[in-house]
PDB file of C-alpha atoms in Angstrom:
ATOM      1  CA  ALA A  42      72.364 163.323 -49.176  1.00 74.00           C
ATOM      2  CA  PRO A  43      69.574 165.963 -49.226  1.00 81.00           C
ATOM      3  CA  GLU A  44      69.394 165.624 -53.022  1.00 80.00           C
ATOM      4  CA  ILE A  45      68.920 161.868 -52.677  1.00 88.00           C
ATOM      5  CA  ALA A  46      66.151 162.393 -50.114  1.00 90.00           C
ATOM      6  CA  LEU A  47      64.387 164.869 -52.398  1.00 90.00           C
ATOM      7  CA  ASN A  48      64.639 162.469 -55.338  1.00 88.00           C
ATOM      8  CA  PHE A  49      63.298 159.594 -53.222  1.00 87.00           C
ATOM      9  CA  TYR A  50      60.412 161.736 -51.947  1.00 88.00           C
ATOM     10  CA  SER A  51      59.571 162.809 -55.502  1.00 89.00           C
ATOM     11  CA  GLN A  52      59.390 159.168 -56.547  1.00 88.00           C
ATOM     12  CA  LEU A  53      57.044 158.400 -53.644  1.00 85.00           C
ATOM     13  CA  LEU A  54      54.728 161.245 -54.651  1.00 87.00           C
ATOM     14  CA  LEU A  55      54.542 159.894 -58.202  1.00 90.00           C
ATOM     15  CA  MET A  56      53.237 156.571 -56.865  1.00 88.00           C
ATOM     16  CA  LYS A  57      49.950 158.276 -55.874  1.00 80.00           C
ATOM     17  CA  PHE A  58      49.236 156.305 -52.725  1.00 82.00           C
ATOM     18  CA  THR A  59      45.669 156.320 -51.499  1.00 83.00           C
ATOM     19  CA  GLU A  60      45.463 158.044 -48.137  1.00 87.00           C
ATOM     20  CA  ILE A  61      43.376 156.227 -45.541  1.00 92.00           C
ATOM     21  CA  HIS A  62      42.520 157.848 -42.241  1.00 92.00           C
ATOM     22  CA  THR A  63      42.274 155.830 -39.052  1.00 91.00           C
ATOM     23  CA  SER A  64      38.697 154.903 -38.221  1.00 96.00           C
ATOM     24  CA  LEU A  65      36.959 153.105 -35.383  1.00 98.00           C
ATOM     25  CA  GLU A  66      36.886 150.008 -37.596  1.00 98.00           C
ATOM     26  CA  ILE A  67      40.671 150.114 -37.985  1.00 98.00           C
ATOM     27  CA  ALA A  68      41.184 150.872 -34.281  1.00 98.00           C
ATOM     28  CA  ASN A  69      38.940 147.964 -33.262  1.00 98.00           C
ATOM     29  CA  GLN A  70      40.784 145.585 -35.592  1.00 98.00           C
ATOM     30  CA  ALA A  71      44.102 146.854 -34.207  1.00 98.00           C
ATOM     31  CA  ILE A  72      42.935 146.123 -30.658  1.00 97.00           C
ATOM     32  CA  GLU A  73      42.002 142.579 -31.719  1.00 97.00           C
ATOM     33  CA  ILE A  74      45.482 142.104 -33.204  1.00 97.00           C
ATOM     34  CA  MET A  75      47.019 143.346 -29.964  1.00 97.00           C
ATOM     35  CA  LYS A  76      44.892 140.926 -27.922  1.00 96.00           C
ATOM     36  CA  GLN A  77      46.031 137.981 -30.058  1.00 94.00           C
ATOM     37  CA  SER A  78      49.658 139.055 -30.041  1.00 93.00           C
ATOM     38  CA  PRO A  79      50.870 140.436 -26.693  1.00 89.00           C
ATOM     39  CA  LYS A  80      53.501 143.189 -26.784  1.00 92.00           C
ATOM     40  CA  THR A  81      52.321 144.379 -30.210  1.00 94.00           C
ATOM     41  CA  SER A  82      52.250 148.158 -30.471  1.00 95.00           C
ATOM     42  CA  PHE A  83      49.068 149.978 -31.437  1.00 96.00           C
ATOM     43  CA  TYR A  84      51.126 151.665 -34.151  1.00 95.00           C
ATOM     44  CA  ASP A  85      52.060 148.384 -35.888  1.00 96.00           C
ATOM     45  CA  ALA A  86      48.621 146.895 -35.296  1.00 97.00           C
ATOM     46  CA  CYS A  87      46.946 149.922 -36.956  1.00 97.00           C
ATOM     47  CA  TYR A  88      49.045 149.565 -40.097  1.00 96.00           C
ATOM     48  CA  HIS A  89      48.300 145.858 -40.241  1.00 98.00           C
ATOM     49  CA  ALA A  90      44.578 146.400 -39.552  1.00 98.00           C
ATOM     50  CA  THR A  91      44.438 148.960 -42.353  1.00 97.00           C
ATOM     51  CA  ALA A  92      45.924 146.428 -44.767  1.00 97.00           C
ATOM     52  CA  LEU A  93      43.499 143.727 -43.642  1.00 98.00           C
ATOM     53  CA  ILE A  94      40.421 145.938 -43.948  1.00 97.00           C
ATOM     54  CA  HIS A  95      41.371 147.556 -47.256  1.00 96.00           C
ATOM     55  CA  ASP A  96      42.775 144.455 -48.996  1.00 94.00           C
ATOM     56  CA  GLY A  97      46.308 145.798 -48.919  1.00 93.00           C
ATOM     57  CA  GLN A  98      49.700 144.581 -47.757  1.00 94.00           C
ATOM     58  CA  PHE A  99      51.470 145.660 -44.598  1.00 95.00           C
ATOM     59  CA  ILE A 100      55.150 145.628 -45.509  1.00 94.00           C
ATOM     60  CA  THR A 101      57.402 145.431 -42.469  1.00 95.00           C
ATOM     61  CA  ALA A 102      61.070 144.915 -41.704  1.00 94.00           C
ATOM     62  CA  ASP A 103      60.137 143.685 -38.218  1.00 95.00           C
ATOM     63  CA  LYS A 104      60.767 139.933 -38.379  1.00 96.00           C
ATOM     64  CA  ASN A 105      59.405 139.416 -34.870  1.00 95.00           C
ATOM     65  CA  TYR A 106      56.092 141.133 -35.665  1.00 96.00           C
ATOM     66  CA  TYR A 107      55.866 139.230 -38.951  1.00 97.00           C
ATOM     67  CA  SER A 108      56.421 135.827 -37.365  1.00 96.00           C
ATOM     68  CA  LYS A 109      53.795 136.497 -34.665  1.00 95.00           C
ATOM     69  CA  ASN A 110      51.141 137.843 -37.057  1.00 96.00           C
ATOM     70  CA  LYS A 111      51.667 136.353 -40.516  1.00 96.00           C
ATOM     71  CA  LYS A 112      48.759 133.967 -39.887  1.00 97.00           C
ATOM     72  CA  LEU A 113      46.414 136.964 -40.160  1.00 97.00           C
ATOM     73  CA  GLY A 114      47.439 137.589 -43.776  1.00 96.00           C
ATOM     74  CA  SER A 115      47.976 140.866 -45.652  1.00 97.00           C
ATOM     75  CA  ILE A 116      51.586 141.117 -44.461  1.00 97.00           C
ATOM     76  CA  LYS A 117      54.987 140.755 -46.111  1.00 96.00           C
ATOM     77  CA  LEU A 118      58.536 141.132 -44.945  1.00 96.00           C
ATOM     78  CA  LEU A 119      60.367 144.006 -46.585  1.00 92.00           C
ATOM     79  CA  LYS A 120      63.181 141.676 -47.669  1.00 93.00           C
ATOM     80  CA  ASP A 121      60.638 139.570 -49.615  1.00 91.00           C
ATOM     81  CA  TYR A 122      58.846 142.517 -51.212  1.00 77.00           C
ATOM     82  CA  SER A 123      59.508 143.102 -54.871  1.00 68.00           C
TER      83      SER A 123
END
């Protein structure tokens, strides 16, 4: 299994993701998400806020989070991602 993990990690590095650091803008948007959707974690809200602000997609396997927040946009369920 370690060889599979190394291969997977190598593939991720080749994708050249843009790294975005958390900012006050992202934190403020995350707080707004949390206010609209009680019991949402700051962690999930930050990822979603980052997608909203930077015109990206938050891809989640959390069906509960998705159903509560899909109206905001910039979110897809992992099972629907291709």
